[in-house]
Tab-separated table of C-alpha atoms and ligand atoms in Angstrom:
chain	number	residue	atom	x	y	z
A	299	MET	CA	1.272	10.167	80.406
A	300	THR	CA	-1.015	12.779	78.834
A	301	LEU	CA	-0.410	15.818	76.660
A	302	ALA	CA	-2.612	18.908	76.339
A	303	VAL	CA	-1.828	21.256	73.450
A	304	GLU	CA	-3.407	24.120	71.559
A	305	ALA	CA	-5.080	23.424	68.241
A	306	GLY	CA	-2.581	25.335	66.093
A	307	MET	CA	0.430	23.238	67.097
A	308	THR	CA	1.605	20.883	64.370
A	309	LEU	CA	1.430	17.160	65.001
A	310	GLN	CA	5.192	16.978	64.515
A	311	VAL	CA	5.893	19.502	67.282
A	312	ALA	CA	3.390	17.806	69.601
A	313	ARG	CA	5.124	14.479	68.986
A	314	GLN	CA	8.503	16.102	69.661
A	315	HIS	CA	7.239	17.414	73.013
A	316	ALA	CA	6.039	13.929	73.922
A	317	ALA	CA	9.333	12.349	72.831
A	318	ALA	CA	11.328	14.824	74.944
A	319	ALA	CA	9.524	13.314	77.954
A	320	GLY	CA	10.200	9.740	76.789
A	321	LEU	CA	6.627	9.372	75.525
A	322	SER	CA	4.858	8.939	72.225
A	323	LEU	CA	1.724	10.447	70.690
A	324	PRO	CA	1.151	7.518	68.331
A	325	ILE	CA	-0.536	9.252	65.409
A	326	LEU	CA	1.655	8.724	62.333
A	327	LEU	CA	0.876	10.916	59.306
A	328	GLY	CA	3.170	11.587	56.352
A	329	SER	CA	1.976	15.204	56.614
A	330	GLU	CA	2.829	15.675	60.309
A	331	ALA	CA	4.994	18.742	59.629
A	332	SER	CA	1.986	20.718	58.409
A	333	ALA	CA	-0.970	18.907	60.020
A	334	GLN	CA	-2.273	20.886	63.013
A	335	ILE	CA	-3.723	19.279	66.118
A	336	GLY	CA	-7.122	20.950	65.652
A	337	GLY	CA	-7.396	19.466	62.170
A	338	VAL	CA	-6.080	16.088	63.281
A	339	VAL	CA	-8.929	15.868	65.801
A	340	ALA	CA	-11.599	17.549	63.659
A	341	THR	CA	-10.925	15.042	60.861
A	342	ASN	CA	-10.311	12.095	63.214
A	343	ALA	CA	-7.093	11.508	61.265
A	344	GLY	CA	-5.996	7.946	60.600
A	345	GLY	CA	-2.535	7.296	59.198
A	346	SER	CA	-0.093	4.452	59.507
A	347	ASN	CA	-0.351	3.409	63.172
A	348	VAL	CA	-4.116	2.848	63.290
A	349	LEU	CA	-3.563	-0.903	63.274
A	350	ARG	CA	-2.090	-0.728	66.769
A	351	PHE	CA	-3.269	2.574	68.256
A	352	GLY	CA	-6.547	3.425	66.514
A	353	MET	CA	-7.550	6.662	64.825
A	354	ALA	CA	-7.036	10.097	66.426
A	355	ARG	CA	-10.207	9.725	68.499
A	356	SER	CA	-8.724	6.710	70.278
A	357	ARG	CA	-5.985	8.870	71.773
A	358	LEU	CA	-8.347	11.730	72.670
A	359	LEU	CA	-9.166	12.431	76.326
A	360	GLY	CA	-10.563	15.941	76.337
A	361	LEU	CA	-11.168	19.067	74.300
A	362	GLU	CA	-11.642	22.795	74.538
A	363	VAL	CA	-14.194	23.938	71.966
A	364	VAL	CA	-15.759	27.263	71.007
A	365	LEU	CA	-19.439	26.615	70.385
A	366	ALA	CA	-21.605	28.212	67.726
A	367	ASP	CA	-23.289	30.449	70.344
A	368	GLY	CA	-19.906	31.821	71.436
A	369	ARG	CA	-19.604	29.901	74.676
A	370	ILE	CA	-16.369	28.080	75.405
A	371	TRP	CA	-16.617	24.459	76.513
A	372	LYS	CA	-13.649	23.765	78.765
A	373	GLY	CA	-13.572	19.996	78.516
A	374	LEU	CA	-9.803	19.666	78.476
A	375	ARG	CA	-9.776	16.881	81.035
A	376	SER	CA	-6.898	14.405	81.026
A	377	LEU	CA	-8.825	11.481	82.469
A	378	ALA	CA	-8.512	7.904	81.298
A	379	LYS	CA	-11.933	7.260	82.834
A	380	ASP	CA	-14.791	9.743	82.573
A	381	ASN	CA	-18.267	8.325	82.141
A	382	ALA	CA	-20.073	11.420	83.416
A	383	GLY	CA	-22.709	11.576	80.691
A	384	TYR	CA	-22.229	11.525	76.923
A	385	SER	CA	-18.707	11.436	75.444
A	386	LEU	CA	-18.839	14.957	74.064
A	387	SER	CA	-15.201	15.034	72.920
A	388	GLN	CA	-15.941	12.090	70.658
A	389	ILE	CA	-18.739	13.984	68.917
A	390	PHE	CA	-16.284	16.679	67.853
A	391	ALA	CA	-13.690	14.136	66.659
A	392	GLY	CA	-14.357	13.724	62.941
A	393	SER	CA	-16.949	16.525	62.862
A	394	GLU	CA	-14.881	18.444	60.285
A	395	GLY	CA	-15.496	21.809	61.896
A	396	THR	CA	-19.283	21.585	61.580
A	397	LEU	CA	-20.134	21.339	65.298
A	398	GLY	CA	-17.644	23.649	67.015
A	399	VAL	CA	-14.172	25.142	66.741
A	400	ILE	CA	-11.599	23.020	68.552
A	401	THR	CA	-9.061	25.224	70.332
A	402	ALA	CA	-7.130	22.669	72.423
A	403	ALA	CA	-6.924	18.905	72.891
A	404	ALA	CA	-5.665	16.460	75.525
A	405	PHE	CA	-4.306	13.063	74.482
A	406	GLN	CA	-3.365	9.806	76.113
A	407	LEU	CA	0.291	9.048	75.372
A	408	THR	CA	2.166	5.766	75.310
A	409	PRO	CA	5.719	5.033	76.438
A	410	LEU	CA	8.294	5.652	73.702
A	411	PRO	CA	9.349	2.322	72.156
A	412	ARG	CA	12.801	1.031	73.071
A	413	GLN	CA	13.108	-1.160	69.999
A	414	THR	CA	11.645	-0.799	66.523
A	415	VAL	CA	11.935	-3.203	63.597
A	416	THR	CA	11.031	-1.899	60.147
A	417	VAL	CA	10.917	-4.176	57.121
A	418	LEU	CA	10.301	-3.463	53.448
A	419	ALA	CA	9.739	-6.480	51.210
A	420	GLY	CA	8.618	-7.311	47.720
A	421	THR	CA	5.399	-9.252	47.314
A	422	GLN	CA	3.567	-10.743	44.360
A	423	ASP	CA	0.244	-8.981	44.800
A	424	ILE	CA	-2.328	-7.901	47.397
A	425	GLY	CA	-3.205	-11.550	48.106
A	426	ALA	CA	0.379	-12.483	48.963
A	427	ALA	CA	0.759	-9.276	50.978
A	428	LEU	CA	-2.322	-10.206	52.983
A	429	ARG	CA	-1.132	-13.768	53.621
A	430	ALA	CA	2.204	-12.427	54.869
A	431	PHE	CA	0.417	-9.860	57.056
A	432	ARG	CA	-1.829	-12.467	58.644
A	433	ARG	CA	1.004	-14.865	59.341
A	434	LEU	CA	3.300	-12.216	60.787
A	435	ARG	CA	0.612	-10.572	62.861
A	436	SER	CA	-0.681	-13.793	64.368
A	437	GLY	CA	2.523	-14.055	66.380
A	438	SER	CA	3.027	-10.363	67.112
A	439	ALA	CA	-0.325	-8.590	67.381
A	440	GLU	CA	0.775	-6.534	70.411
A	441	THR	CA	3.885	-5.181	68.714
A	442	MET	CA	3.006	-4.811	65.021
A	443	VAL	CA	2.332	-1.094	64.606
A	444	ALA	CA	2.108	-0.742	60.817
A	445	ALA	CA	1.317	-2.881	57.774
A	446	GLU	CA	1.308	-0.869	54.555
A	447	TYR	CA	0.815	-2.064	50.984
A	448	MET	CA	2.243	-0.368	47.880
A	449	SER	CA	1.449	-1.554	44.380
A	450	ARG	CA	4.295	-1.438	41.868
A	451	ALA	CA	2.676	1.585	40.180
A	452	ALA	CA	2.559	3.390	43.534
A	453	ILE	CA	6.238	2.651	44.183
A	454	LYS	CA	7.094	4.017	40.740
A	455	VAL	CA	5.332	7.357	41.228
A	456	SER	CA	6.988	7.699	44.635
A	457	SER	CA	10.506	7.066	43.409
A	458	SER	CA	10.186	9.237	40.335
A	459	HIS	CA	9.122	12.133	42.579
A	460	ARG	CA	11.956	11.592	45.052
A	461	PHE	CA	14.535	9.038	43.917
A	462	ASN	CA	14.719	6.135	46.341
A	463	PRO	CA	17.113	3.233	45.682
A	464	LEU	CA	14.765	0.943	47.625
A	465	ALA	CA	12.340	1.085	44.691
A	466	ALA	CA	14.872	-0.745	42.493
A	467	ALA	CA	15.671	-3.184	45.307
A	468	LEU	CA	12.064	-4.386	45.152
A	469	SER	CA	12.731	-5.517	41.575
A	470	GLU	CA	9.424	-4.890	39.835
A	471	GLN	CA	7.285	-6.327	42.632
A	472	ASP	CA	4.567	-4.792	44.741
A	473	GLY	CA	5.853	-3.815	48.194
A	474	VAL	CA	4.846	-4.219	51.816
A	475	LEU	CA	6.115	-2.306	54.805
A	476	PHE	CA	5.832	-3.818	58.257
A	477	GLU	CA	6.862	-2.148	61.486
A	478	TRP	CA	6.989	-3.531	65.006
A	479	ALA	CA	7.729	-1.583	68.180
A	480	THR	CA	8.073	-2.521	71.814
A	481	THR	CA	8.699	-0.720	75.069
A	482	SER	CA	10.542	-3.787	76.328
A	483	ASP	CA	14.317	-4.204	76.040
A	484	THR	CA	14.194	-7.964	75.643
A	485	ALA	CA	17.101	-9.170	73.509
A	486	ASP	CA	15.076	-11.573	71.384
A	487	PHE	CA	12.586	-9.014	70.013
A	488	GLU	CA	14.184	-8.644	66.589
A	489	PRO	CA	15.345	-12.287	66.204
A	490	VAL	CA	11.793	-13.594	66.769
A	491	ILE	CA	10.432	-11.246	64.087
A	492	LEU	CA	13.201	-12.222	61.670
A	493	GLU	CA	12.367	-15.909	62.183
A	494	ALA	CA	8.736	-15.232	61.286
A	495	LEU	CA	9.912	-13.326	58.213
A	496	VAL	CA	11.916	-16.334	57.063
A	497	VAL	CA	8.757	-18.459	57.199
A	498	ALA	CA	6.854	-15.910	55.088
A	499	LEU	CA	9.781	-15.933	52.685
A	500	ASP	CA	9.832	-19.722	52.452
A	501	GLN	CA	6.138	-19.727	51.655
A	502	GLY	CA	6.758	-17.337	48.792
A	503	ASP	CA	4.622	-14.466	50.091
A	504	LEU	CA	7.542	-12.090	50.649
A	505	ILE	CA	10.534	-11.506	48.402
A	506	ASP	CA	13.936	-9.932	49.210
A	507	PRO	CA	13.083	-8.278	52.549
A	508	ILE	CA	15.141	-5.313	53.656
A	509	VAL	CA	15.421	-4.811	57.430
A	510	ALA	CA	16.325	-1.259	58.480
A	511	LYS	CA	19.659	-1.330	60.298
A	512	ASN	CA	19.393	2.185	61.693
A	513	GLU	CA	17.064	5.181	61.877
A	514	ALA	CA	18.273	6.574	58.519
A	515	GLU	CA	17.349	3.320	56.773
A	516	ARG	CA	14.021	3.249	58.590
A	517	LEU	CA	13.258	6.784	57.396
A	518	ALA	CA	14.218	5.854	53.818
A	519	ILE	CA	11.677	3.014	53.916
A	520	TRP	CA	8.964	5.341	55.254
A	521	SER	CA	9.912	7.985	52.705
A	522	LEU	CA	9.172	5.543	49.874
A	523	ARG	CA	5.717	5.012	51.402
A	524	ASP	CA	4.969	8.618	52.272
A	525	THR	CA	6.080	10.033	48.908
A	526	ILE	CA	3.420	8.104	46.986
A	527	GLY	CA	0.835	10.860	47.549
A	528	PRO	CA	3.072	13.755	46.441
A	529	GLY	CA	4.444	11.547	43.624
A	530	GLN	CA	1.025	10.904	42.175
A	531	GLY	CA	0.698	14.645	41.668
A	532	ASP	CA	3.455	14.449	39.007
A	533	ALA	CA	1.608	11.800	37.039
A	534	GLY	CA	-1.176	14.109	35.837
A	535	TYR	CA	-4.736	14.426	37.087
A	536	SER	CA	-5.368	12.306	40.209
A	537	VAL	CA	-8.653	10.590	41.009
A	538	LYS	CA	-8.438	9.769	44.709
A	539	ASN	CA	-10.435	7.212	46.612
A	540	ASP	CA	-10.078	6.412	50.275
A	541	VAL	CA	-12.057	3.264	50.923
A	542	SER	CA	-12.190	0.478	53.474
A	543	VAL	CA	-13.554	-3.053	53.488
A	544	PRO	CA	-13.288	-5.883	56.005
A	545	VAL	CA	-9.675	-7.105	55.735
A	546	SER	CA	-10.984	-10.443	54.442
A	547	GLN	CA	-12.408	-8.611	51.376
A	548	LEU	CA	-9.250	-6.713	50.347
A	549	VAL	CA	-8.350	-8.994	47.452
A	550	GLU	CA	-11.898	-8.689	46.092
A	551	LEU	CA	-11.763	-4.921	46.523
A	552	VAL	CA	-8.614	-4.597	44.429
A	553	GLU	CA	-9.635	-7.111	41.752
A	554	ARG	CA	-13.282	-6.086	41.378
A	555	GLY	CA	-12.597	-2.400	41.938
A	556	LYS	CA	-9.917	-2.159	39.246
A	557	LYS	CA	-11.947	-4.230	36.782
A	558	ALA	CA	-15.132	-2.191	37.244
A	559	VAL	CA	-13.313	1.128	36.917
A	560	LEU	CA	-11.220	0.112	33.888
A	561	GLU	CA	-14.406	-0.973	32.106
A	562	ILE	CA	-15.782	2.571	32.260
A	563	ALA	CA	-12.412	4.375	32.200
A	564	PRO	CA	-9.882	2.404	30.142
A	565	MET	CA	-7.543	5.415	30.115
A	566	ALA	CA	-7.097	5.195	33.925
A	567	ARG	CA	-3.948	3.779	35.521
A	568	PRO	CA	-4.533	2.333	39.013
A	569	ILE	CA	-2.243	3.602	41.790
A	570	VAL	CA	-3.213	1.414	44.745
A	571	TYR	CA	-1.610	1.663	48.177
A	572	GLY	CA	-2.469	2.051	51.809
A	573	HIS	CA	-3.158	0.599	55.176
A	574	LEU	CA	-3.346	-3.153	54.681
A	575	GLY	CA	-3.958	-3.921	58.334
A	576	ASP	CA	-6.954	-1.567	58.494
A	577	GLY	CA	-8.589	-2.815	55.285
A	578	ASN	CA	-8.130	0.782	54.058
A	579	LEU	CA	-6.680	1.270	50.606
A	580	HIS	CA	-6.251	4.361	48.494
A	581	VAL	CA	-7.532	3.019	45.186
A	582	ASN	CA	-6.377	6.002	43.161
A	583	PHE	CA	-6.127	6.531	39.432
A	584	SER	CA	-3.778	8.543	37.202
A	585	PRO	CA	-3.994	8.933	33.424
A	586	ALA	CA	-2.366	6.042	31.536
A	587	ALA	CA	-0.795	8.628	29.191
A	588	LYS	CA	-0.405	12.413	29.374
A	589	ALA	CA	-2.949	12.820	26.581
A	590	ASP	CA	-5.591	11.141	28.788
A	591	ASN	CA	-5.465	13.827	31.477
A	592	LEU	CA	-8.625	15.648	30.515
A	593	ARG	CA	-10.628	12.513	29.776
A	594	LEU	CA	-9.755	11.095	33.184
A	595	GLN	CA	-10.945	14.298	34.824
A	596	GLU	CA	-14.223	14.078	32.893
A	597	VAL	CA	-15.015	10.572	34.184
A	598	GLU	CA	-13.876	11.231	37.763
A	599	ALA	CA	-17.397	11.212	39.235
A	600	ASP	CA	-18.224	7.929	37.454
A	601	ILE	CA	-15.021	6.325	38.715
A	602	VAL	CA	-15.698	7.361	42.299
A	603	GLU	CA	-19.293	6.069	42.223
A	604	THR	CA	-18.334	2.827	40.456
A	605	LEU	CA	-15.700	2.048	43.050
A	606	ALA	CA	-18.087	2.996	45.860
A	607	ASP	CA	-20.620	0.480	44.485
A	608	VAL	CA	-18.008	-2.269	44.710
A	609	VAL	CA	-17.098	-1.135	48.228
A	610	ASP	CA	-20.752	-1.113	49.326
A	611	ALA	CA	-21.233	-4.626	47.939
A	612	LEU	CA	-18.279	-5.779	50.047
A	613	GLY	CA	-19.649	-4.196	53.239
A	614	GLY	CA	-17.135	-1.342	53.226
A	615	SER	CA	-16.994	2.438	53.595
A	616	PHE	CA	-16.629	4.962	50.749
A	617	SER	CA	-14.711	7.217	53.151
A	618	ALA	CA	-12.283	5.403	55.429
A	619	GLU	CA	-10.062	8.120	56.870
A	620	HIS	CA	-10.391	11.306	54.801
A	621	GLY	CA	-13.941	12.230	55.786
A	622	ILE	CA	-16.689	13.878	53.760
A	623	GLY	CA	-15.883	17.566	53.160
A	624	GLN	CA	-17.971	18.928	50.305
A	625	SER	CA	-17.062	16.501	47.545
A	626	LYS	CA	-18.553	13.433	49.278
A	627	ARG	CA	-21.648	15.064	50.812
A	628	HIS	CA	-24.003	13.567	48.259
A	629	MET	CA	-22.425	10.155	48.801
A	630	LEU	CA	-23.051	10.331	52.535
A	631	ALA	CA	-26.696	11.216	51.913
A	632	GLN	CA	-27.133	8.453	49.321
A	633	ARG	CA	-25.073	5.646	50.772
A	634	ARG	CA	-25.905	5.733	54.476
A	635	PRO	CA	-29.267	4.785	55.996
A	636	GLY	CA	-31.770	7.584	56.579
A	637	VAL	CA	-31.779	6.965	60.323
A	638	GLU	CA	-28.034	7.610	60.423
A	639	ILE	CA	-28.357	10.874	58.491
A	640	ASP	CA	-31.278	11.895	60.738
A	641	MET	CA	-29.233	11.430	63.895
A	642	MET	CA	-26.406	13.471	62.364
A	643	ARG	CA	-28.798	16.268	61.379
A	644	HIS	CA	-30.236	16.403	64.897
A	645	ILE	CA	-26.774	16.690	66.436
A	646	LYS	CA	-25.869	19.422	63.941
A	647	ALA	CA	-29.117	21.316	64.636
A	648	ALA	CA	-28.575	21.084	68.408
A	649	LEU	CA	-25.039	22.447	68.341
A	650	ASP	CA	-25.262	24.814	65.385
A	651	PRO	CA	-28.930	25.762	64.867
A	652	ALA	CA	-28.134	28.670	62.525
A	653	GLY	CA	-25.728	26.608	60.408
A	654	ILE	CA	-22.811	29.028	60.733
A	655	LEU	CA	-20.043	26.456	61.310
A	656	ASN	CA	-18.257	25.267	58.156
A	657	PRO	CA	-21.438	25.486	56.088
A	658	GLY	CA	-21.766	23.205	53.087
A	659	LYS	CA	-19.630	20.465	54.610
A	660	VAL	CA	-20.528	16.905	55.656
A	661	LEU	CA	-24.367	17.110	55.715
D	158	LAC	C1	-1.884	8.217	52.872
D	158	LAC	C2	-2.875	9.317	52.925
D	158	LAC	C3	-3.259	9.745	51.550
D	158	LAC	O1	-2.155	7.153	53.377
D	158	LAC	O2	-4.001	8.951	53.639
D	158	LAC	O3	-0.799	8.432	52.312
D	159	ZN	ZN1	-3.975	6.876	54.157
């Protein structure tokens, strides 16, 4: 139940290899056709199954890495248990190429699900979405694999990029996508979920749910979700934020975050969507009108810092799943305790004393 692949293989091909053996590499990214395994590990990619399976590092068992001094570390072990010293693979996961060059990775797989239930529903706002999520998950924590939120504005940019009739079916509401999967073939899997949905409906937190009847309908639901990113590109300049807060603070994040940003950037149009179950939302902004493009670009840095202040006040992270790169280096230095930065610098100096690996990134 493990898979070892070279770093240049795309996530999609790796997942196809697993599926051919009746297994799943449960890392779900909209960009799987282009995302390569080396990058998936080096960025500790998140995506839409984190709720159930964790980020890329949770699936990681071993790595092969070329070190800064030219030596090759052959740590491609496929062991579920390996406490022989420090967890070196984990240090490279999320290191963004600054500690070594990943050339191969071994992952823990899961059995391929036998049944999947995918639901798209309208919802009043993030608060109602969260109430529905909590209620549904309380009875199905082992099988709920995704819980995604899409504001109405996010649904609109998605469907104008690639027309999707599901956008109209949500009739001017925000949307939520829930997915459950099980390796069991029990006959009551779907009926039990549908019963729970009816309760959420009765309580007014979900509106007009659509349950995928086949794989094509399931893919259409996911396409609406995964086209938000590309769709935002059509709406002019994009200010992107990838933030997380404790799930209990999500409503505050959206309300306070939008208010604080619109005070300093009234020409910004919020495009909010993301991973409800992980407390990770993409609180993005597009220009309200085409003429505002340049002005939005000019206040980008202020928007990012303003939102990060709100996130910090709520005990969150200014970078939930997209990492640091070069654009958020100063934020890492300013917003994390000195002791944390010190430990990172020591690790960097130990593995790359001359600073030749991906210079200018992260630290
Ligand atoms: C997503 C990427 C932007 O969730 O993280 O679509
Ligand atoms: Zn995301």
